[in-house]
PDB file of C-alpha atoms in Angstrom:
ATOM      1  CA  MET N  30       0.000   0.000   0.000  1.00 85.00           C
ATOM      2  CA  THR N  31       1.271   3.486  -0.880  1.00 94.00           C
ATOM      3  CA  THR N  32       1.722   5.803   2.110  1.00 97.00           C
ATOM      4  CA  LEU N  33       0.620   9.388   1.582  1.00 98.00           C
ATOM      5  CA  TYR N  34       1.545  12.058   4.079  1.00 98.00           C
ATOM      6  CA  LEU N  35      -1.301  14.564   3.779  1.00 98.00           C
ATOM      7  CA  PHE N  36      -0.292  17.852   5.366  1.00 98.00           C
ATOM      8  CA  GLY N  37      -2.470  20.919   5.810  1.00 98.00           C
ATOM      9  CA  SER N  38      -2.012  24.426   7.060  1.00 98.00           C
ATOM     10  CA  ALA N  39      -4.577  26.866   8.417  1.00 97.00           C
ATOM     11  CA  ALA N  40      -6.653  27.916   5.419  1.00 96.00           C
ATOM     12  CA  PRO N  41     -10.408  27.238   5.106  1.00 95.00           C
ATOM     13  CA  PRO N  42     -10.035  24.167   2.825  1.00 97.00           C
ATOM     14  CA  VAL N  43      -8.354  22.282   5.697  1.00 98.00           C
ATOM     15  CA  LEU N  44     -11.840  22.008   7.205  1.00 97.00           C
ATOM     16  CA  GLU N  45     -12.668  19.595   4.325  1.00 97.00           C
ATOM     17  CA  ILE N  46      -9.747  17.268   5.092  1.00 98.00           C
ATOM     18  CA  ALA N  47     -11.871  14.256   6.126  1.00 98.00           C
ATOM     19  CA  GLY N  48     -13.352  14.030   2.619  1.00 97.00           C
ATOM     20  CA  VAL N  49      -9.893  14.324   1.092  1.00 98.00           C
ATOM     21  CA  ILE N  50      -8.675  11.451   3.275  1.00 98.00           C
ATOM     22  CA  GLU N  51     -11.614   9.306   2.175  1.00 98.00           C
ATOM     23  CA  ASN N  52     -10.920  10.066  -1.509  1.00 97.00           C
ATOM     24  CA  ALA N  53      -7.250   9.202  -1.079  1.00 97.00           C
ATOM     25  CA  GLN N  54      -8.144   5.953   0.688  1.00 97.00           C
ATOM     26  CA  ALA N  55     -10.507   5.064  -2.161  1.00 94.00           C
ATOM     27  CA  TYR N  56      -7.417   5.023  -4.383  1.00 89.00           C
ATOM     28  CA  GLY N  57      -5.675   2.620  -2.025  1.00 93.00           C
ATOM     29  CA  TRP N  58      -3.448   5.054  -0.141  1.00 96.00           C
ATOM     30  CA  ASP N  59      -2.561   4.711   3.516  1.00 98.00           C
ATOM     31  CA  VAL N  60      -2.983   8.305   4.731  1.00 98.00           C
ATOM     32  CA  CYS N  61      -1.074   9.924   7.596  1.00 98.00           C
ATOM     33  CA  LEU N  62      -2.377  13.389   8.505  1.00 98.00           C
ATOM     34  CA  GLY N  63      -0.092  16.198   9.637  1.00 98.00           C
ATOM     35  CA  LEU N  64      -1.237  19.712  10.446  1.00 98.00           C
ATOM     36  CA  THR N  65       0.371  23.001  11.318  1.00 98.00           C
ATOM     37  CA  PRO N  66      -0.325  23.981  14.950  1.00 98.00           C
ATOM     38  CA  THR N  67      -3.014  26.482  13.930  1.00 98.00           C
ATOM     39  CA  ALA N  68      -4.719  24.003  11.582  1.00 98.00           C
ATOM     40  CA  SER N  69      -4.662  21.469  14.406  1.00 98.00           C
ATOM     41  CA  ARG N  70      -6.422  23.968  16.673  1.00 98.00           C
ATOM     42  CA  TRP N  71      -9.030  24.589  13.980  1.00 98.00           C
ATOM     43  CA  LEU N  72      -9.738  20.843  13.829  1.00 98.00           C
ATOM     44  CA  ASP N  73      -9.236  20.107  17.522  1.00 98.00           C
ATOM     45  CA  ASP N  74     -12.716  18.683  18.126  1.00 98.00           C
ATOM     46  CA  ARG N  75     -12.397  16.464  15.024  1.00 98.00           C
ATOM     47  CA  LEU N  76      -8.914  15.050  15.697  1.00 98.00           C
ATOM     48  CA  PRO N  77     -10.178  11.778  17.270  1.00 98.00           C
ATOM     49  CA  GLU N  78     -12.428  11.209  14.236  1.00 98.00           C
ATOM     50  CA  LEU N  79      -9.530  11.935  11.862  1.00 98.00           C
ATOM     51  CA  GLU N  80      -7.294   9.498  13.755  1.00 98.00           C
ATOM     52  CA  ARG N  81      -9.950   6.783  13.476  1.00 98.00           C
ATOM     53  CA  LEU N  82     -10.338   7.544   9.777  1.00 98.00           C
ATOM     54  CA  THR N  83      -6.608   7.284   9.016  1.00 98.00           C
ATOM     55  CA  GLY N  84      -5.695   4.662  11.619  1.00 98.00           C
ATOM     56  CA  HIS N  85      -2.719   6.842  12.613  1.00 98.00           C
ATOM     57  CA  PRO N  86      -2.143   9.632  15.118  1.00 98.00           C
ATOM     58  CA  VAL N  87      -2.632  13.120  13.699  1.00 98.00           C
ATOM     59  CA  ARG N  88       0.631  14.990  14.169  1.00 98.00           C
ATOM     60  CA  SER N  89       1.295  18.702  14.491  1.00 98.00           C
ATOM     61  CA  GLU N  90       4.414  18.692  16.665  1.00 97.00           C
ATOM     62  CA  TYR N  91       7.823  17.082  16.457  1.00 97.00           C
ATOM     63  CA  LYS N  92       8.219  13.894  18.484  1.00 94.00           C
ATOM     64  CA  LEU N  93      10.708  13.729  21.315  1.00 95.00           C
ATOM     65  CA  PRO N  94      14.070  12.129  20.423  1.00 94.00           C
ATOM     66  CA  THR N  95      13.248   9.148  22.668  1.00 96.00           C
ATOM     67  CA  GLU N  96       9.857   8.510  21.060  1.00 95.00           C
ATOM     68  CA  PRO N  97       9.477   5.989  18.211  1.00 94.00           C
ATOM     69  CA  ASP N  98       8.150   6.972  14.808  1.00 93.00           C
ATOM     70  CA  VAL N  99       4.429   6.231  14.745  1.00 94.00           C
ATOM     71  CA  TRP N 100       3.947   6.529  10.980  1.00 98.00           C
ATOM     72  CA  PRO N 101       5.167   4.328   8.154  1.00 97.00           C
ATOM     73  CA  LYS N 102       7.669   5.920   5.762  1.00 97.00           C
ATOM     74  CA  ALA N 103       6.137   8.238   3.150  1.00 98.00           C
ATOM     75  CA  ASP N 104       6.009   7.259  -0.503  1.00 97.00           C
ATOM     76  CA  VAL N 105       4.624  10.681  -1.456  1.00 98.00           C
ATOM     77  CA  ILE N 106       3.650  13.889   0.348  1.00 98.00           C
ATOM     78  CA  LEU N 107       0.842  16.343  -0.377  1.00 98.00           C
ATOM     79  CA  LEU N 108       0.857  19.719   1.386  1.00 98.00           C
ATOM     80  CA  ALA N 109      -2.505  21.353   0.787  1.00 98.00           C
ATOM     81  CA  PRO N 110      -3.798  23.814   1.614  1.00 98.00           C
ATOM     82  CA  ALA N 111      -0.442  25.553   1.891  1.00 98.00           C
ATOM     83  CA  THR N 112      -0.668  29.076   3.251  1.00 98.00           C
ATOM     84  CA  PHE N 113       1.497  32.064   2.390  1.00 98.00           C
ATOM     85  CA  ASN N 114       3.439  31.555   5.605  1.00 98.00           C
ATOM     86  CA  THR N 115       3.946  27.818   5.093  1.00 98.00           C
ATOM     87  CA  ILE N 116       5.187  28.226   1.503  1.00 98.00           C
ATOM     88  CA  ASN N 117       7.629  30.951   2.525  1.00 98.00           C
ATOM     89  CA  GLU N 118       8.928  29.083   5.591  1.00 98.00           C
ATOM     90  CA  TRP N 119       9.455  25.951   3.522  1.00 98.00           C
ATOM     91  CA  SER N 120      11.347  27.662   0.719  1.00 98.00           C
ATOM     92  CA  LEU N 121      13.586  29.436   3.244  1.00 97.00           C
ATOM     93  CA  GLY N 122      14.221  26.247   5.254  1.00 97.00           C
ATOM     94  CA  LEU N 123      12.589  27.585   8.432  1.00 97.00           C
ATOM     95  CA  THR N 124      11.525  24.342  10.074  1.00 97.00           C
ATOM     96  CA  SER N 125      10.157  25.207  13.489  1.00 96.00           C
ATOM     97  CA  LYS N 126       6.835  23.588  12.459  1.00 98.00           C
ATOM     98  CA  PHE N 127       6.671  19.793  12.150  1.00 98.00           C
ATOM     99  CA  VAL N 128       4.906  19.856   8.759  1.00 98.00           C
ATOM    100  CA  VAL N 129       7.429  22.288   7.276  1.00 98.00           C
ATOM    101  CA  GLY N 130      10.327  20.286   8.703  1.00 98.00           C
ATOM    102  CA  VAL N 131       9.110  17.065   7.082  1.00 98.00           C
ATOM    103  CA  VAL N 132       8.577  18.598   3.640  1.00 98.00           C
ATOM    104  CA  ALA N 133      11.928  20.405   3.827  1.00 98.00           C
ATOM    105  CA  GLU N 134      13.658  17.122   4.630  1.00 98.00           C
ATOM    106  CA  ALA N 135      11.685  15.363   1.880  1.00 98.00           C
ATOM    107  CA  ILE N 136      13.586  17.392  -0.706  1.00 98.00           C
ATOM    108  CA  GLY N 137      16.888  15.898   0.473  1.00 97.00           C
ATOM    109  CA  LYS N 138      15.375  12.426   0.831  1.00 97.00           C
ATOM    110  CA  GLU N 139      13.939  12.701  -2.687  1.00 97.00           C
ATOM    111  CA  ILE N 140      10.400  11.895  -1.532  1.00 98.00           C
ATOM    112  CA  PRO N 141       8.029  13.133  -4.254  1.00 98.00           C
ATOM    113  CA  THR N 142       6.143  16.126  -2.895  1.00 98.00           C
ATOM    114  CA  VAL N 143       3.176  18.093  -4.207  1.00 98.00           C
ATOM    115  CA  ALA N 144       2.058  21.435  -2.798  1.00 98.00           C
ATOM    116  CA  MET N 145      -1.025  23.452  -3.600  1.00 98.00           C
ATOM    117  CA  PRO N 146      -1.160  26.937  -2.109  1.00 98.00           C
ATOM    118  CA  CYS N 147      -4.250  28.632  -0.793  1.00 97.00           C
ATOM    119  CA  VAL N 148      -3.599  32.361  -0.807  1.00 96.00           C
ATOM    120  CA  ASN N 149      -5.644  35.383  -1.743  1.00 95.00           C
ATOM    121  CA  SER N 150      -4.577  37.827  -4.441  1.00 94.00           C
ATOM    122  CA  ALA N 151      -3.209  40.317  -1.894  1.00 96.00           C
ATOM    123  CA  TYR N 152      -0.745  37.724  -0.571  1.00 96.00           C
ATOM    124  CA  ALA N 153       0.020  36.586  -4.107  1.00 96.00           C
ATOM    125  CA  ARG N 154       1.194  40.107  -5.005  1.00 95.00           C
ATOM    126  CA  HIS N 155       3.890  39.941  -2.337  1.00 96.00           C
ATOM    127  CA  PRO N 156       7.224  39.396  -4.153  1.00 93.00           C
ATOM    128  CA  ARG N 157       8.480  36.825  -1.613  1.00 96.00           C
ATOM    129  CA  PHE N 158       5.611  34.469  -2.433  1.00 97.00           C
ATOM    130  CA  HIS N 159       6.475  34.079  -6.117  1.00 96.00           C
ATOM    131  CA  GLY N 160      10.145  33.727  -5.212  1.00 97.00           C
ATOM    132  CA  SER N 161       9.224  30.941  -2.802  1.00 98.00           C
ATOM    133  CA  VAL N 162       7.072  29.116  -5.360  1.00 98.00           C
ATOM    134  CA  ASP N 163       9.882  29.341  -7.920  1.00 98.00           C
ATOM    135  CA  ALA N 164      12.455  28.161  -5.342  1.00 98.00           C
ATOM    136  CA  LEU N 165      10.365  25.124  -4.379  1.00 98.00           C
ATOM    137  CA  ARG N 166       9.857  24.215  -8.027  1.00 98.00           C
ATOM    138  CA  SER N 167      13.605  24.455  -8.612  1.00 98.00           C
ATOM    139  CA  MET N 168      14.058  21.997  -5.709  1.00 98.00           C
ATOM    140  CA  GLY N 169      11.845  19.430  -7.445  1.00 97.00           C
ATOM    141  CA  VAL N 170       8.566  20.129  -5.629  1.00 98.00           C
ATOM    142  CA  THR N 171       5.432  19.996  -7.780  1.00 98.00           C
ATOM    143  CA  VAL N 172       3.696  23.280  -6.926  1.00 98.00           C
ATOM    144  CA  LEU N 173       0.143  23.500  -8.261  1.00 98.00           C
ATOM    145  CA  TYR N 174      -0.152  27.258  -8.550  1.00 97.00           C
ATOM    146  CA  GLY N 175      -1.422  29.292 -11.465  1.00 94.00           C
ATOM    147  CA  GLU N 176      -3.011  27.767 -14.557  1.00 91.00           C
ATOM    148  CA  GLY N 177      -3.744  24.093 -13.882  1.00 91.00           C
ATOM    149  CA  GLY N 178      -3.525  24.615 -10.113  1.00 95.00           C
ATOM    150  CA  PHE N 179      -4.715  27.032  -7.476  1.00 96.00           C
ATOM    151  CA  VAL N 180      -5.529  30.517  -8.745  1.00 93.00           C
ATOM    152  CA  PRO N 181      -5.811  33.201  -6.047  1.00 93.00           C
ATOM    153  CA  ASN N 182      -9.130  34.843  -5.316  1.00 89.00           C
ATOM    154  CA  GLN N 183      -9.819  38.284  -3.893  1.00 89.00           C
ATOM    155  CA  PRO N 184      -9.397  38.699  -0.111  1.00 90.00           C
ATOM    156  CA  GLY N 185     -12.514  37.433   1.674  1.00 85.00           C
ATOM    157  CA  GLU N 186     -13.941  35.855  -1.484  1.00 85.00           C
ATOM    158  CA  ARG N 187     -14.930  32.186  -1.575  1.00 79.00           C
ATOM    159  CA  ARG N 188     -15.142  30.322  -4.853  1.00 77.00           C
ATOM    160  CA  PRO N 189     -18.447  28.587  -5.583  1.00 69.00           C
ATOM    161  CA  GLU N 190     -16.508  25.629  -7.033  1.00 82.00           C
ATOM    162  CA  GLY N 191     -14.371  25.389  -3.895  1.00 90.00           C
ATOM    163  CA  TYR N 192     -10.720  24.520  -3.454  1.00 95.00           C
ATOM    164  CA  PRO N 193      -9.486  22.276  -6.319  1.00 96.00           C
ATOM    165  CA  TRP N 194      -8.624  19.234  -4.207  1.00 97.00           C
ATOM    166  CA  HIS N 195      -9.078  16.989  -7.253  1.00 96.00           C
ATOM    167  CA  LEU N 196      -6.067  18.633  -8.930  1.00 97.00           C
ATOM    168  CA  ALA N 197      -3.881  17.878  -5.911  1.00 97.00           C
ATOM    169  CA  LEU N 198      -5.024  14.260  -5.649  1.00 97.00           C
ATOM    170  CA  ASP N 199      -4.594  13.763  -9.394  1.00 96.00           C
ATOM    171  CA  ALA N 200      -1.037  15.134  -9.213  1.00 97.00           C
ATOM    172  CA  VAL N 201      -0.203  12.718  -6.396  1.00 97.00           C
ATOM    173  CA  GLU N 202      -1.762   9.825  -8.300  1.00 95.00           C
ATOM    174  CA  THR N 203       0.294  10.719 -11.379  1.00 95.00           C
ATOM    175  CA  ILE N 204       3.473  10.600  -9.284  1.00 92.00           C
ATOM    176  CA  VAL N 205       2.536   7.323  -7.593  1.00 89.00           C
ATOM    177  CA  ARG N 206       1.241   5.515 -10.676  1.00 83.00           C
ATOM    178  CA  PRO N 207       2.314   7.531 -13.733  1.00 76.00           C
ATOM    179  CA  SER N 208       1.333   4.951 -16.355  1.00 64.00           C
ATOM    180  CA  ALA N 209      -2.055   3.953 -14.964  1.00 58.00           C
ATOM    181  CA  HIS N 210      -5.278   5.294 -16.448  1.00 48.00           C
ATOM    182  CA  HIS N 211      -7.396   6.982 -13.809  1.00 49.00           C
ATOM    183  CA  PRO N 212     -10.932   8.315 -14.007  1.00 48.00           C
ATOM    184  CA  ALA N 213     -11.226  12.086 -13.875  1.00 43.00           C
ATOM    185  CA  ARG N 214     -11.855  13.295 -10.372  1.00 45.00           C
ATOM    186  CA  GLY N 215     -12.831  16.797 -11.355  1.00 42.00           C
ATOM    187  CA  ASN N 216     -16.487  16.100 -10.646  1.00 37.00           C
ATOM    188  CA  ARG N 217     -15.927  14.269  -7.372  1.00 41.00           C
ATOM    189  CA  SER N 218     -16.857  16.148  -4.266  1.00 42.00           C
ATOM    190  CA  VAL N 219     -14.489  16.170  -1.346  1.00 46.00           C
TER     191      VAL N 219
END
C-alpha cells in the first residue's frame, strides 16, 4: 500500500480534510495526517475522528528524540492547503513547524512532494511568495499554482466551485502511478 503524508495548514479548505482522506483511501493510499499547529487547533474537536479515519495519530508537533516513529515511511507527500506563511517558511528552510520540517527534509530524501497553495490575491502580489514558489519548483517540488492549479481569489472571497482538491489528488496519483489510467476526479466532491 502506498503511504501518503497529507499535510495541511490553516486555510479554510483544511476544514474539508476528512473528505480528502476518504478520496485518497478510495485510491488505495494509507494516509497519515499532519497539520500546522493552527490548523490542528481549527480541527481540535475532530482530531479523534480523523485518527480513526486514518488509523494513525494526527501529528502537528515534532516527536521527542526518545519517542518511536508512529507513521510508516512516506512514498509521497501532499501539502494542501499551503498558506502564504507555510510556503515561505518551507522555501527558506525555516523548520520550526513539524509539517514544514518534514517537507523540507523530503527534498533531500527525494520523496516526491506536491504542494497546492491557498492564498488570496493580496498575498500573491507579495514578491516573496512568487520567489518561494519558484524556489520550491527548482528543488523538485510539484507546486500547483497558477493555470492548472490554485488561482488566487480576492481577499474574503470564496469560490463557488471550492478549493481544487481533485487537482492535488490527481497530481499525487500521477506521481505514484504515472502509467495507470485513472478516471477524472474533477467532478468528485471532497
